[in-house]
CSV table of N, CA, C and O in Angstrom, one decimal:
chain,number,residue,atom,x,y,z
A,1,MET,N,155.4,48.5,90.1
A,1,MET,CA,153.8,48.7,89.8
A,1,MET,C,153.7,49.0,88.4
A,1,MET,O,154.4,49.8,87.7
A,2,ASN,N,153.0,48.4,87.8
A,2,ASN,CA,152.6,48.4,86.5
A,2,ASN,C,151.9,49.6,86.2
A,2,ASN,O,150.8,49.8,86.8
A,3,LYS,N,152.3,50.1,84.8
A,3,LYS,CA,151.6,51.8,84.6
A,3,LYS,C,150.2,51.4,84.3
A,3,LYS,O,149.1,52.2,84.6
A,4,LYS,N,150.1,50.4,83.9
A,4,LYS,CA,148.6,49.8,83.2
A,4,LYS,C,147.7,49.5,84.2
A,4,LYS,O,148.1,48.7,85.1
A,5,GLY,N,146.5,50.4,84.6
A,5,GLY,CA,145.8,50.1,85.5
A,5,GLY,C,146.2,50.9,87.1
A,5,GLY,O,145.3,50.6,88.0
A,6,SER,N,147.2,51.3,87.0
A,6,SER,CA,147.5,52.5,88.3
A,6,SER,C,147.2,53.8,87.6
A,6,SER,O,147.4,54.2,86.8
A,7,ARG,N,147.0,54.5,89.1
A,7,ARG,CA,146.8,55.9,88.8
A,7,ARG,C,147.9,56.7,89.3
A,7,ARG,O,148.9,56.0,90.0
A,8,LYS,N,148.4,57.9,88.9
A,8,LYS,CA,149.4,58.9,89.4
A,8,LYS,C,148.7,59.8,90.6
A,8,LYS,O,147.8,60.1,90.3
A,9,ILE,N,149.4,60.2,91.6
A,9,ILE,CA,149.1,61.2,92.2
A,9,ILE,C,150.1,61.8,93.0
A,9,ILE,O,151.1,61.6,93.0
A,10,VAL,N,150.4,63.5,93.0
A,10,VAL,CA,151.2,64.0,93.6
A,10,VAL,C,150.6,64.2,95.3
A,10,VAL,O,149.6,65.0,95.3
A,11,VAL,N,151.4,63.9,96.2
A,11,VAL,CA,151.4,64.4,97.5
A,11,VAL,C,152.4,65.3,98.0
A,11,VAL,O,153.7,64.7,97.8
A,12,GLY,N,152.5,66.4,98.4
A,12,GLY,CA,153.2,67.6,98.5
A,12,GLY,C,154.1,67.6,97.2
A,12,GLY,O,153.4,68.2,96.4
A,13,GLN,N,155.4,67.4,97.4
A,13,GLN,CA,156.1,67.9,96.3
A,13,GLN,C,156.6,66.5,95.6
A,13,GLN,O,157.4,66.1,94.8
A,14,GLU,N,156.2,65.2,96.0
A,14,GLU,CA,156.1,63.9,95.4
A,14,GLU,C,155.1,63.4,94.8
A,14,GLU,O,154.1,63.4,95.3
A,15,SER,N,155.3,62.0,93.7
A,15,SER,CA,154.8,61.8,92.7
A,15,SER,C,154.7,60.1,93.2
A,15,SER,O,155.6,59.5,93.4
A,16,TYR,N,153.3,59.8,93.0
A,16,TYR,CA,153.1,58.4,93.5
A,16,TYR,C,152.5,57.4,92.6
A,16,TYR,O,151.4,58.3,91.9
A,17,ARG,N,152.4,56.3,92.4
A,17,ARG,CA,151.5,55.6,91.6
A,17,ARG,C,150.8,54.6,92.6
A,17,ARG,O,151.2,54.4,93.7
A,18,TRP,N,149.6,54.3,92.4
A,18,TRP,CA,148.6,53.5,93.1
A,18,TRP,C,147.5,52.8,92.5
A,18,TRP,O,147.2,53.3,91.1
A,19,LEU,N,147.2,51.7,93.0
A,19,LEU,CA,146.0,51.1,92.3
A,19,LEU,C,145.3,50.2,93.7
A,19,LEU,O,145.6,50.2,95.0
A,20,ILE,N,144.2,50.0,93.4
A,20,ILE,CA,143.3,49.3,94.3
A,20,ILE,C,142.8,48.0,93.7
A,20,ILE,O,142.3,48.1,92.7
A,21,SER,N,143.1,46.9,94.4
A,21,SER,CA,142.3,45.6,93.9
A,21,SER,C,141.7,44.9,94.7
A,21,SER,O,141.8,45.1,96.2
A,22,PRO,N,140.8,43.7,94.5
A,22,PRO,CA,140.2,43.2,95.6
A,22,PRO,C,141.3,42.5,96.3
A,22,PRO,O,142.1,41.8,95.5
A,23,ALA,N,141.3,41.9,97.5
A,23,ALA,CA,142.0,41.1,98.3
A,23,ALA,C,141.2,40.0,98.6
A,23,ALA,O,141.8,38.8,97.8
A,24,THR,N,140.3,39.8,99.5
A,24,THR,CA,139.6,38.9,99.9
A,24,THR,C,138.2,39.3,100.1
A,24,THR,O,137.5,40.4,99.6
A,25,LYS,N,136.9,38.4,99.8
A,25,LYS,CA,135.7,38.7,100.3
A,25,LYS,C,135.7,40.1,101.4
A,25,LYS,O,136.1,39.6,102.7
A,26,GLY,N,135.1,41.2,101.0
A,26,GLY,CA,134.9,42.2,102.1
A,26,GLY,C,136.1,43.0,102.1
A,26,GLY,O,136.3,44.2,103.2
A,27,LEU,N,137.1,42.9,101.7
A,27,LEU,CA,138.6,43.5,101.5
A,27,LEU,C,139.1,43.6,100.3
A,27,LEU,O,138.7,43.1,99.4
A,28,LEU,N,139.7,45.2,100.0
A,28,LEU,CA,140.0,45.8,99.1
A,28,LEU,C,141.4,45.9,99.4
A,28,LEU,O,141.7,46.3,100.8
A,29,VAL,N,142.7,46.1,98.7
A,29,VAL,CA,144.1,46.3,98.9
A,29,VAL,C,144.4,47.4,98.3
A,29,VAL,O,144.2,47.5,96.9
A,30,PHE,N,144.7,48.3,98.6
A,30,PHE,CA,145.3,49.7,98.1
A,30,PHE,C,146.7,49.5,98.0
A,30,PHE,O,147.3,49.2,99.4
A,31,THR,N,147.6,49.8,97.2
A,31,THR,CA,149.3,49.5,96.6
A,31,THR,C,149.5,51.2,96.3
A,31,THR,O,149.3,51.4,95.2
A,32,ALA,N,150.8,51.5,96.9
A,32,ALA,CA,151.3,52.7,96.5
A,32,ALA,C,152.7,52.5,96.2
A,32,ALA,O,153.2,51.7,97.5
A,33,GLU,N,153.4,53.1,95.7
A,33,GLU,CA,154.9,53.3,95.4
A,33,GLU,C,155.1,54.6,95.1
A,33,GLU,O,154.5,55.4,94.2
A,34,HIS,N,156.5,54.9,95.1
A,34,HIS,CA,157.2,56.4,94.7
A,34,HIS,C,157.3,56.1,93.1
A,34,HIS,O,157.7,55.1,92.7
A,35,THR,N,156.8,57.3,92.4
A,35,THR,CA,156.9,57.1,90.9
A,35,THR,C,158.3,56.8,90.4
A,35,THR,O,158.5,56.2,89.3
A,36,ASN,N,159.2,57.8,91.0
A,36,ASN,CA,160.8,57.8,90.3
A,36,ASN,C,161.6,56.9,91.2
A,36,ASN,O,162.9,56.7,90.7
A,37,TYR,N,161.4,56.1,92.2
A,37,TYR,CA,162.0,55.3,93.1
A,37,TYR,C,161.5,53.7,92.9
A,37,TYR,O,160.5,53.7,93.3
A,38,LYS,N,162.5,52.8,93.1
A,38,LYS,CA,162.0,51.3,93.2
A,38,LYS,C,162.3,51.2,94.8
A,38,LYS,O,162.9,50.5,94.9
A,39,GLY,N,161.7,51.8,95.2
A,39,GLY,CA,161.8,51.7,97.3
A,39,GLY,C,160.7,50.8,97.5
A,39,GLY,O,159.7,50.2,96.8
A,40,GLN,N,160.3,51.1,98.7
A,40,GLN,CA,159.5,50.5,99.7
A,40,GLN,C,158.1,50.9,99.4
A,40,GLN,O,157.6,51.9,98.9
A,41,ILE,N,156.9,49.5,99.4
A,41,ILE,CA,155.9,49.9,99.0
A,41,ILE,C,154.7,50.0,100.1
A,41,ILE,O,155.5,49.5,101.0
A,42,ILE,N,153.8,50.5,100.1
A,42,ILE,CA,152.4,50.2,101.3
A,42,ILE,C,151.6,49.6,100.4
A,42,ILE,O,151.1,49.6,99.7
A,43,ARG,N,150.9,48.6,101.4
A,43,ARG,CA,149.5,48.1,101.0
A,43,ARG,C,148.9,48.2,102.3
A,43,ARG,O,149.2,48.0,103.6
A,44,VAL,N,147.4,48.7,101.8
A,44,VAL,CA,146.8,49.0,103.0
A,44,VAL,C,145.3,48.3,102.6
A,44,VAL,O,144.8,48.4,101.3
A,45,TYR,N,144.8,47.7,103.5
A,45,TYR,CA,143.7,46.5,103.7
A,45,TYR,C,142.5,47.5,103.9
A,45,TYR,O,142.5,48.4,105.0
A,46,ILE,N,141.5,47.6,103.1
A,46,ILE,CA,140.3,48.4,103.3
A,46,ILE,C,138.8,47.6,103.5
A,46,ILE,O,138.7,47.0,102.4
A,47,GLU,N,138.2,47.8,104.5
A,47,GLU,CA,137.0,47.0,104.4
A,47,GLU,C,136.0,47.4,103.5
A,47,GLU,O,135.9,48.5,103.7
A,48,SER,N,135.7,46.8,102.6
A,48,SER,CA,134.5,47.3,101.7
A,48,SER,C,134.4,46.1,101.0
A,48,SER,O,134.7,44.8,100.4
A,49,ASP,N,132.5,46.2,100.9
A,49,ASP,CA,132.2,45.1,100.1
A,49,ASP,C,131.5,45.5,98.3
A,49,ASP,O,130.7,45.1,98.0
A,50,VAL,N,132.7,46.5,98.1
A,50,VAL,CA,131.8,47.2,96.6
A,50,VAL,C,132.1,45.9,95.4
A,50,VAL,O,131.6,46.2,94.6
A,51,ASN,N,133.1,45.2,95.7
A,51,ASN,CA,133.1,43.9,94.9
A,51,ASN,C,131.8,43.2,94.8
A,51,ASN,O,131.8,42.2,93.7
A,52,GLU,N,131.2,43.0,95.8
A,52,GLU,CA,129.9,42.2,96.2
A,52,GLU,C,128.4,42.7,95.5
A,52,GLU,O,127.7,42.2,95.4
A,53,TYR,N,128.6,44.2,95.2
A,53,TYR,CA,127.4,44.8,95.0
A,53,TYR,C,126.7,44.1,93.8
A,53,TYR,O,125.6,43.9,94.2
A,54,TRP,N,127.1,43.9,92.7
A,54,TRP,CA,126.5,43.3,91.4
A,54,TRP,C,126.0,41.9,92.2
A,54,TRP,O,125.0,41.3,91.4
A,55,ALA,N,126.8,41.2,92.6
A,55,ALA,CA,126.4,39.6,93.1
A,55,ALA,C,125.5,39.9,93.9
A,55,ALA,O,124.5,38.7,93.7
A,56,ASP,N,125.2,41.0,94.7
A,56,ASP,CA,124.1,41.0,95.6
A,56,ASP,C,122.9,41.7,95.1
A,56,ASP,O,121.9,41.8,95.9
A,57,PHE,N,122.8,42.2,94.2
A,57,PHE,CA,122.1,43.3,93.9
A,57,PHE,C,120.8,42.6,93.6
A,57,PHE,O,120.8,41.3,93.2
A,58,PRO,N,119.6,43.0,94.0
A,58,PRO,CA,119.1,44.5,94.5
A,58,PRO,C,119.5,44.6,96.2
A,58,PRO,O,118.9,45.3,96.5
A,59,HIS,N,119.9,43.4,96.6
A,59,HIS,CA,120.1,43.5,98.1
A,59,HIS,C,121.1,43.8,98.6
A,59,HIS,O,121.8,43.2,99.3
A,60,VAL,N,121.3,45.1,98.7
A,60,VAL,CA,122.7,45.8,99.0
A,60,VAL,C,122.6,46.7,100.1
A,60,VAL,O,123.2,47.5,100.1
A,61,GLU,N,121.3,46.8,100.7
A,61,GLU,CA,121.3,47.8,101.7
A,61,GLU,C,122.2,47.5,102.8
A,61,GLU,O,122.8,48.4,103.6
A,62,GLN,N,122.6,46.4,103.0
A,62,GLN,CA,123.7,45.8,104.2
A,62,GLN,C,124.9,46.0,103.7
A,62,GLN,O,126.2,45.7,104.9
A,63,LEU,N,125.2,46.3,102.5
A,63,LEU,CA,126.6,45.9,102.1
A,63,LEU,C,127.4,47.6,102.5
A,63,LEU,O,126.9,48.7,102.6
A,64,ASN,N,128.7,47.4,102.8
A,64,ASN,CA,129.5,48.6,103.0
A,64,ASN,C,130.6,48.7,101.9
A,64,ASN,O,131.4,48.1,101.4
A,65,VAL,N,129.4,49.7,100.9
A,65,VAL,CA,130.4,49.8,99.7
A,65,VAL,C,131.4,51.2,99.4
A,65,VAL,O,131.1,51.9,99.0
A,66,ARG,N,132.1,51.1,100.5
A,66,ARG,CA,133.3,52.1,100.4
A,66,ARG,C,134.0,52.1,99.6
A,66,ARG,O,134.5,51.5,98.7
A,67,ILE,N,134.3,53.4,98.7
A,67,ILE,CA,134.9,53.7,97.5
A,67,ILE,C,136.1,54.5,98.3
A,67,ILE,O,135.7,55.6,98.8
A,68,ILE,N,137.3,54.4,97.7
A,68,ILE,CA,138.3,55.2,98.0
A,68,ILE,C,138.5,56.4,97.0
A,68,ILE,O,138.8,55.9,95.3
A,69,LYS,N,138.6,57.7,97.3
A,69,LYS,CA,138.7,58.7,96.3
A,69,LYS,C,140.1,59.2,96.2
A,69,LYS,O,140.7,59.0,97.4
A,70,PRO,N,140.7,60.1,95.3
A,70,PRO,CA,141.9,60.6,95.3
A,70,PRO,C,142.0,61.5,96.6
A,70,PRO,O,143.3,61.4,97.0
A,71,ALA,N,141.3,62.5,97.0
A,71,ALA,CA,141.6,62.8,98.5
A,71,ALA,C,141.9,61.7,99.3
A,71,ALA,O,142.6,61.7,100.5
A,72,ASP,N,141.3,60.7,99.5
A,72,ASP,CA,141.4,59.5,100.5
A,72,ASP,C,143.1,59.1,100.2
A,72,ASP,O,143.9,58.7,101.2
A,73,VAL,N,143.2,59.0,98.8
A,73,VAL,CA,144.5,58.0,98.4
A,73,VAL,C,145.6,59.3,99.1
A,73,VAL,O,146.5,58.8,99.5
A,74,SER,N,145.4,60.6,98.8
A,74,SER,CA,146.3,61.5,99.6
A,74,SER,C,146.8,61.4,101.1
A,74,SER,O,147.9,61.7,101.5
A,75,GLU,N,145.3,61.5,101.7
A,75,GLU,CA,145.3,61.3,103.3
A,75,GLU,C,146.3,59.9,103.7
A,75,GLU,O,147.0,59.6,104.3
A,76,ILE,N,145.9,58.8,103.0
A,76,ILE,CA,146.6,57.5,103.1
A,76,ILE,C,148.3,57.7,103.1
A,76,ILE,O,148.8,57.2,104.1
A,77,ILE,N,148.7,58.0,101.9
A,77,ILE,CA,150.1,58.3,101.5
A,77,ILE,C,150.8,59.1,102.5
A,77,ILE,O,151.9,58.9,103.2
A,78,SER,N,150.1,60.6,103.0
A,78,SER,CA,150.5,61.2,103.9
A,78,SER,C,150.7,60.3,105.3
A,78,SER,O,151.9,60.8,105.9
A,79,GLN,N,149.7,59.7,106.0
A,79,GLN,CA,149.9,59.1,106.9
A,79,GLN,C,150.9,58.2,106.9
A,79,GLN,O,151.6,57.8,108.3
A,80,ALA,N,150.9,57.5,105.9
A,80,ALA,CA,152.0,56.2,105.9
A,80,ALA,C,153.3,56.7,105.9
A,80,ALA,O,154.2,56.3,106.8
A,81,VAL,N,153.6,58.1,105.1
A,81,VAL,CA,155.0,58.7,105.4
A,81,VAL,C,155.1,58.9,107.0
A,81,VAL,O,156.4,58.9,107.3
A,82,SER,N,154.0,59.4,107.6
A,82,SER,CA,154.5,60.1,109.2
A,82,SER,C,154.5,59.0,110.1
A,82,SER,O,155.0,59.1,110.9
A,83,LEU,N,154.1,57.7,109.4
A,83,LEU,CA,154.4,56.3,110.4
A,83,LEU,C,155.5,55.4,109.8
A,83,LEU,O,155.9,54.4,110.4
A,84,GLY,N,156.1,56.2,109.1
A,84,GLY,CA,157.4,55.7,108.9
A,84,GLY,C,157.9,54.9,107.5
A,84,GLY,O,158.9,54.7,107.0
A,85,TRP,N,156.8,55.3,106.7
A,85,TRP,CA,157.3,54.7,105.3
A,85,TRP,C,158.1,55.6,104.5
A,85,TRP,O,157.9,56.9,104.6
A,86,ASP,N,159.2,55.1,103.9
A,86,ASP,CA,160.1,55.7,103.2
A,86,ASP,C,160.3,55.3,101.8
A,86,ASP,O,161.1,54.1,101.6
A,87,PRO,N,159.3,55.7,101.1
A,87,PRO,CA,159.1,55.3,99.5
A,87,PRO,C,160.4,55.2,98.8
A,87,PRO,O,160.3,54.7,97.5
A,88,LYS,N,161.5,56.0,98.9
A,88,LYS,CA,162.5,56.1,98.2
A,88,LYS,C,164.0,55.2,98.5
A,88,LYS,O,164.5,55.2,98.0
A,89,ARG,N,163.4,54.3,99.7
A,89,ARG,CA,164.5,53.2,100.1
A,89,ARG,C,164.0,52.1,100.2
A,89,ARG,O,162.8,51.6,100.2
A,90,LYS,N,164.9,51.2,99.6
A,90,LYS,CA,164.5,49.7,99.3
A,90,LYS,C,164.3,49.3,100.9
A,90,LYS,O,164.4,49.6,101.9
A,91,GLY,N,163.0,48.3,100.7
A,91,GLY,CA,162.9,47.4,101.9
A,91,GLY,C,161.4,46.7,101.9
A,91,GLY,O,161.0,46.8,100.7
A,92,SER,N,161.1,45.9,103.0
A,92,SER,CA,160.1,45.2,102.9
A,92,SER,C,158.7,46.0,102.7
A,92,SER,O,158.9,46.9,103.5
A,93,PRO,N,157.6,45.5,102.3
A,93,PRO,CA,156.5,46.5,102.2
A,93,PRO,C,156.0,46.7,103.6
A,93,PRO,O,156.0,45.7,104.5
A,94,LEU,N,155.5,48.1,104.1
A,94,LEU,CA,154.7,48.2,105.0
A,94,LEU,C,153.4,48.0,104.9
A,94,LEU,O,152.9,48.5,103.6
A,95,THR,N,152.8,47.3,105.8
A,95,THR,CA,151.2,47.1,105.6
A,95,THR,C,150.2,47.4,106.8
A,95,THR,O,150.7,47.6,107.7
A,96,PHE,N,149.3,48.0,106.4
A,96,PHE,CA,148.3,48.7,107.2
A,96,PHE,C,147.0,48.4,107.0
A,96,PHE,O,146.8,47.6,105.8
A,97,ASN,N,146.0,48.3,108.1
A,97,ASN,CA,144.7,48.5,107.8
A,97,ASN,C,144.3,50.0,108.0
A,97,ASN,O,145.0,50.6,108.5
A,98,LEU,N,143.3,50.4,106.9
A,98,LEU,CA,142.4,51.4,107.3
A,98,LEU,C,141.2,51.5,108.1
A,98,LEU,O,140.3,50.6,107.8
A,99,ILE,N,141.4,51.9,109.3
A,99,ILE,CA,140.3,51.9,110.3
A,99,ILE,C,139.6,53.3,110.1
A,99,ILE,O,140.4,54.3,110.7
A,100,GLY,N,138.2,53.6,109.7
A,100,GLY,CA,137.9,54.7,109.6
A,100,GLY,C,138.5,55.4,108.5
A,100,GLY,O,138.7,55.2,107.5
A,101,THR,N,138.9,56.8,109.0
A,101,THR,CA,140.1,57.4,108.4
A,101,THR,C,141.6,57.2,108.7
A,101,THR,O,142.8,58.2,108.3
A,102,HIS,N,142.1,56.4,109.6
A,102,HIS,CA,143.3,56.2,110.1
A,102,HIS,C,144.0,55.0,109.7
A,102,HIS,O,143.2,54.0,109.8
A,103,LEU,N,145.4,55.0,109.9
A,103,LEU,CA,146.3,53.9,109.1
A,103,LEU,C,146.4,53.3,110.5
A,103,LEU,O,146.9,54.1,111.6
A,104,LYS,N,146.6,51.8,110.7
A,104,LYS,CA,147.1,51.3,111.9
A,104,LYS,C,147.8,49.9,111.2
A,104,LYS,O,147.3,49.3,110.2
A,105,ILE,N,148.8,49.8,111.5
A,105,ILE,CA,150.1,48.8,111.0
A,105,ILE,C,149.3,47.6,111.2
A,105,ILE,O,148.5,47.2,112.4
A,106,ARG,N,149.3,46.8,110.4
A,106,ARG,CA,149.0,45.5,110.3
A,106,ARG,C,149.7,44.4,110.7
A,106,ARG,O,150.8,44.4,110.1
A,107,ASN,N,149.5,43.6,111.8
A,107,ASN,CA,150.1,42.3,112.0
A,107,ASN,C,149.8,41.4,111.2
A,107,ASN,O,148.8,40.9,110.7
A,108,SER,N,150.9,40.6,110.6
A,108,SER,CA,150.8,39.4,109.6
A,108,SER,C,150.0,38.5,109.8
A,108,SER,O,149.9,37.9,111.3
């Protein structure tokens, strides 16, 4: 993951880089990896219309403008680790959906 555009966070004793980008209309994708290892990454798809806000302004009452904060990032990373993510070991990316505040493995 490129340092430019990503942010750093420490969860427990481990350091991670993360970023959020648009996936498709109505979805954001959160991506994270360990800062010190080129291991497995996670991708988490999050329902949000935050990128549609300006396109639909001023008719934004019906939009889901969910924003991911650093506390959410910490919780997502903690849950991913408890669900089997090993950011220090190489492997295919793990992909999840964020449903409310809980991760659910995403079927491709």
